[in-house]
Structure formats: C-alpha cells, structure tokens
Amino acid sequence: MSQSDFAVPVADRHFEDYVPGRTYEYGAVTVTEAEIVEFARRFDPQTMHTDPEAAAHGAFGGLIASGWHTAAMTMRMLADGWLTATQSLASPGVDELRWNKPVRPGDTLRIRVTTVSAERSRSKPDRGLVRSFVEVLNQRDEVVMSMIGMVLIRCRTLPP
C-alpha cells in the first residue's frame, strides 16, 4: 500500500526518513510526440523514436519514447517528489534497469517507489545508502520501466 507522502517535506528529509518497506507514488508526466522526437534526435536517433511515419511500419507499430527518455522523466519525478532536495549526496548507480513496455505519445506516467533497504555507512557514519525499487506506470497501470536505484543520503543524527 502506498503512503500519501513522507512525514517531513522533501526539503527536510534525511537518511532516517527512508524507511524500508514504505511505498510512495509521484507524478504525473504526460509524454508528447514532440518531446519524444526532440529527445531522440539529440540522444537516441533511431527511427522508432524520431520518425512517426517510419515508426508506424516498424516493430512497435508507431512512435515510442527512447528508454533513456523514460529514465530521464523518471529522474525528474524522483527529484520532484521522493528524493531529498538538500541531503542527497550522490548515486553510485542503478541495478536491474528494465524497459518493460513502450511509452507512446499521450501516455501519462507516474512513479511508485518502494524503499528496499537503508543502511548507514560504517566508514562514513554521517550518511547512509538507500536502495529503492522504482516502477514507472502508465495511465493503464502497466509497468513500463523498473529499476533498483541507490542513493547516498546525509543522516540527521550521528550514532553515539
């Protein structure tokens, strides 16, 4: 079950606020054809992403967003709603990135984020590593992308 939001606003979140097992939902972003084509022309120039006419005759039967575009939109939703605005230090990466279904013009995306684990660093006790399972859903509640994200977050308190 999803929580409506954290107990503290995004600007005040610290490592201790990311409790394993809690799930939150944020978004929505509606994807336009123009955005799909613009992103793809710059970063992923394959015809399934850049040319609606050619894409109509391709494997997906129409224009689809680049997976990297979907990942970028996901990052924006994470930054706007889930990720602490002031205490995030960096991300060592993501695991198990999957593009499950194509994202098409007109799709409205949102994210569902579940905190999987939160472990304080032994070598740098002022921070901890939060792992989260991120699902990107379209307006039909289909998972279009998923990943396990990791982020280092500054702690509110130091251990005794």
Coordinates of C-alpha atoms in Angstrom, one line a residue:
M1 CA 0.0 0.0 0.0
S2 CA 1.3 3.5 -0.9
Q3 CA 1.8 6.3 1.6
S4 CA 0.5 9.7 0.6
D5 CA 3.9 11.2 1.4
F6 CA 6.7 11.3 4.0
A7 CA 6.2 12.7 7.4
V8 CA 8.6 15.5 6.6
P9 CA 8.7 17.7 3.5
V10 CA 11.2 16.9 0.7
A11 CA 13.4 19.8 1.8
D12 CA 13.8 18.4 5.3
R13 CA 14.3 14.7 4.5
H14 CA 17.4 12.8 5.8
F15 CA 18.5 9.2 5.7
E16 CA 16.4 8.3 8.7
D17 CA 13.2 9.2 6.8
Y18 CA 13.7 6.5 4.2
V19 CA 12.1 3.5 6.0
P20 CA 12.4 0.1 4.3
G21 CA 9.0 -1.3 3.2
R22 CA 7.3 2.1 2.6
T23 CA 6.0 2.9 -0.8
Y24 CA 5.2 6.3 -2.3
E25 CA 3.7 7.4 -5.6
Y26 CA 4.5 10.6 -7.5
G27 CA 3.9 12.1 -10.9
A28 CA 2.2 12.6 -13.5
V29 CA 4.0 13.4 -16.7
T30 CA 2.2 13.3 -20.0
V31 CA 4.5 12.4 -22.9
T32 CA 4.1 14.3 -26.1
E33 CA 5.2 13.3 -29.6
A34 CA 7.3 16.5 -29.9
E35 CA 9.2 15.7 -26.7
I36 CA 9.8 12.1 -27.8
V37 CA 11.2 13.2 -31.2
E38 CA 13.2 16.1 -29.7
F39 CA 14.9 13.9 -27.1
A40 CA 15.6 11.1 -29.6
R41 CA 17.0 13.4 -32.2
R42 CA 19.6 14.6 -29.7
F43 CA 20.3 11.4 -27.8
D44 CA 18.9 8.2 -29.4
P45 CA 18.4 8.8 -33.1
Q46 CA 16.6 5.6 -34.1
T47 CA 13.6 5.9 -36.4
M48 CA 11.3 4.2 -33.9
H49 CA 11.9 7.4 -31.8
T50 CA 12.4 10.1 -34.4
D51 CA 10.2 9.4 -37.4
P52 CA 6.4 8.8 -36.8
E53 CA 5.9 7.6 -40.4
A54 CA 8.7 5.1 -40.4
A55 CA 7.8 4.0 -36.9
A56 CA 4.2 3.2 -38.0
H57 CA 5.7 0.4 -40.2
G58 CA 8.2 -0.8 -37.6
A59 CA 8.2 -3.4 -34.9
F60 CA 6.2 -1.3 -32.4
G61 CA 3.5 -0.1 -34.9
G62 CA 4.1 3.6 -34.0
L63 CA 6.4 6.1 -32.4
I64 CA 7.8 5.2 -29.0
A65 CA 9.9 7.1 -26.5
S66 CA 13.6 6.1 -26.0
G67 CA 14.1 4.1 -22.9
W68 CA 16.6 6.8 -21.9
H69 CA 14.0 9.4 -22.3
T70 CA 11.7 7.4 -19.9
A71 CA 14.6 7.1 -17.5
A72 CA 15.2 10.9 -17.6
M73 CA 11.5 11.6 -17.0
T74 CA 11.7 9.1 -14.1
M75 CA 14.6 11.0 -12.6
R76 CA 12.6 14.2 -12.7
M77 CA 9.7 12.7 -10.9
L78 CA 12.1 11.2 -8.3
A79 CA 13.8 14.6 -7.8
D80 CA 10.5 16.4 -7.5
G81 CA 8.8 14.1 -5.0
W82 CA 10.9 11.3 -3.5
L83 CA 14.5 12.4 -3.3
T84 CA 15.6 14.7 -0.6
A85 CA 16.2 18.1 -2.0
T86 CA 19.1 19.0 0.4
Q87 CA 20.7 15.9 1.8
S88 CA 21.2 13.7 -1.3
L89 CA 25.0 13.2 -1.8
A90 CA 25.2 11.1 -5.0
S91 CA 24.1 7.9 -6.5
P92 CA 26.5 5.0 -7.0
G93 CA 24.2 3.7 -9.8
V94 CA 21.2 1.7 -10.6
D95 CA 20.7 -2.1 -11.0
E96 CA 18.2 -4.1 -13.0
L97 CA 17.0 -1.3 -15.3
R98 CA 14.2 -2.8 -17.4
W99 CA 12.1 -1.2 -20.1
N100 CA 9.0 -3.4 -19.9
K101 CA 6.6 -1.8 -22.3
P102 CA 6.9 1.0 -24.9
V103 CA 6.0 4.6 -23.9
R104 CA 3.9 6.3 -26.6
P105 CA 2.8 9.8 -27.3
G106 CA -0.1 10.7 -25.0
D107 CA 0.9 8.3 -22.2
T108 CA 0.8 9.7 -18.7
L109 CA 3.5 8.3 -16.4
R110 CA 3.9 8.2 -12.7
I111 CA 6.3 6.5 -10.4
R112 CA 5.9 4.1 -7.5
V113 CA 8.9 3.9 -5.2
T114 CA 9.4 1.3 -2.5
T115 CA 12.3 1.7 -0.1
V116 CA 14.0 -1.7 -0.1
S117 CA 16.8 -1.1 2.4
A118 CA 18.5 1.8 4.2
E119 CA 22.0 1.1 5.6
R120 CA 24.2 3.6 7.4
S121 CA 27.7 3.7 6.2
R122 CA 30.3 2.1 8.6
S123 CA 33.2 4.1 7.2
K124 CA 31.3 7.4 6.9
P125 CA 28.6 7.4 9.6
D126 CA 27.2 10.8 8.5
R127 CA 25.5 9.1 5.6
G128 CA 23.7 6.0 4.5
L129 CA 22.8 4.1 1.4
V130 CA 19.1 3.8 0.4
R131 CA 18.1 1.3 -2.1
S132 CA 14.7 1.6 -3.7
F133 CA 12.6 -0.3 -6.2
V134 CA 11.2 2.1 -8.8
E135 CA 8.4 1.3 -11.1
V136 CA 7.1 3.7 -13.8
L137 CA 3.5 3.2 -14.6
N138 CA 1.3 4.5 -17.4
Q139 CA -2.3 5.6 -17.3
R140 CA -3.4 1.9 -17.6
D141 CA -1.3 0.9 -14.5
E142 CA 1.1 -1.0 -16.7
V143 CA 4.7 -1.0 -15.6
V144 CA 6.7 0.5 -18.5
M145 CA 10.0 0.7 -16.7
S146 CA 11.6 -0.6 -13.5
M147 CA 14.9 -0.3 -11.7
I148 CA 16.6 -0.6 -8.4
G149 CA 18.1 2.8 -7.5
M150 CA 20.7 3.6 -5.0
V151 CA 21.4 7.0 -3.4
L152 CA 23.7 8.2 -0.6
I153 CA 21.8 10.4 1.8
R154 CA 23.2 12.5 4.7
C155 CA 22.0 11.4 8.2
R156 CA 20.1 13.7 10.5
T157 CA 21.9 12.4 13.6
L158 CA 25.2 10.6 14.2
P159 CA 25.4 7.4 16.1
P160 CA 26.6 7.6 19.8

